[in-house]
Phi, psi and omega in degrees: 000126187235082180270127179295141179241117176263158179303324183289333184264358179295145181303140181248132177287140176290339174051046176255148181299322181298316179294321180297316181294317180298317178296319180295322181293334178272312187281326182301304178300325179296317180294316180295317180298314179294324179293322180293316181288318181069204177061212184300327181297312180292315180299321179295320178296315180297318179297317178300314180294325179296319178295320177296321178294323176298320177298312182295318183294311181294325178296322180292312188278340183246354180057032180205160183252152176054048179271169175303329177297318177300313182294323178296314181284320181293311180290321178296318179295317179298317179296318179298322182284331173297317178295319179297322179297334176268012179062030175256069191290319180299315178294325178298318180288330175296316177296322177302312179296320180296322179294324176295319178295319179295319179296320179297316179298319179295322182291331178301323180270357180246254184285337185089354180276057187292328179294317178292323179298314179294321181297332179304322180296319179287327186287316184234338178283312180301315176296331177294318175297317179298326180294321176296317178300316181301314183289318192261334189238340179284150176295133185057035186300318180298317180296316180296322181296313181291325175296323177299315176303313182299317181293313182296316179294322179293319179297321178296316179293316179298323177294319179296313181295314180299318180293322181287317185282321186258316181069225177092200185301147181275148175295309179203091184304328182286329182269310183215093185299339185275343187269133184242165175295324178297319177296320179297316178297318178300322178294319179295317180296314181296321178297317178296319179294317180299318180293318180295321180285327185275333184304315181299327183273324187263333181245353181067029181238143176294137181299137178213183184297329181294326177291320177297317179295319179298314180297318179294320179295317177291327175297319177296317178300320179297318179296317179297322177296319178297317180294319179298316179298320177298321179295319178300311184294322178294321179299320182265000174072039177235158180268310180234151179292326177191191177242026184297325185243106181306132179087344182241339185099240183254181179296317178294327176297323182277329187256008183302314178293323180296325180299310181292319181294322177297315179300320182292310186289323180289325177298316180293313182292322179292319176298319178296320180295325177293317180294327181276355179085018181257356185276000000 
């Protein structure tokens, strides 16, 4: 079924604080619980979200639903994550690249947006594989994963509070008119505090300056992810990726900061594991 989607008819988020809080109260514990348990439960959740992201991404770039691009990215992402769950990470990334190539080929015969189709694999499938690696194979992976959630959520909240209370100059009016420099500073501070408070419990380490720097850095990555997602949506003329999550829009709307933060923390930890001889 290929229903055309125009920018005006795309689902619109109600964007109310009550809906955002209610969604967070449901989804937050579910994400933390699956992360704590790990294994097939966590991998299954990530795979499910990856397929939803493939739906939103293909829908955005092609203005249609259930296109060949969706199937290329959705099936490729699911396959890559099955391999990642079995700790076959190199093969998982090969499948990720192949799904991007297949999506690009499909887009050539469809919307013509083959570059955007291929980029989808790097944008959300590769970080999904990295997230499985972080939970299952990185040293202190469970602690780092839950700390990552805490930092990203805190940075998002700090940015919201800072922007609302202080306001002031905009970060980039053309990309995201609602985001301010005050909000960005609030996000960095909140991310640093979350890491410092969480490290003793989740990593078994006394809080120090490196944890604050890590939290601020991941907070910055989260902000950049949010800005990138806003740029994508502005380019394609849509407000929300979908209406899957009340108050937040779509899965990509909710996970934009997590995508960038995951890429940042896994790159650092994987590099450290190689230098330490654990890779």
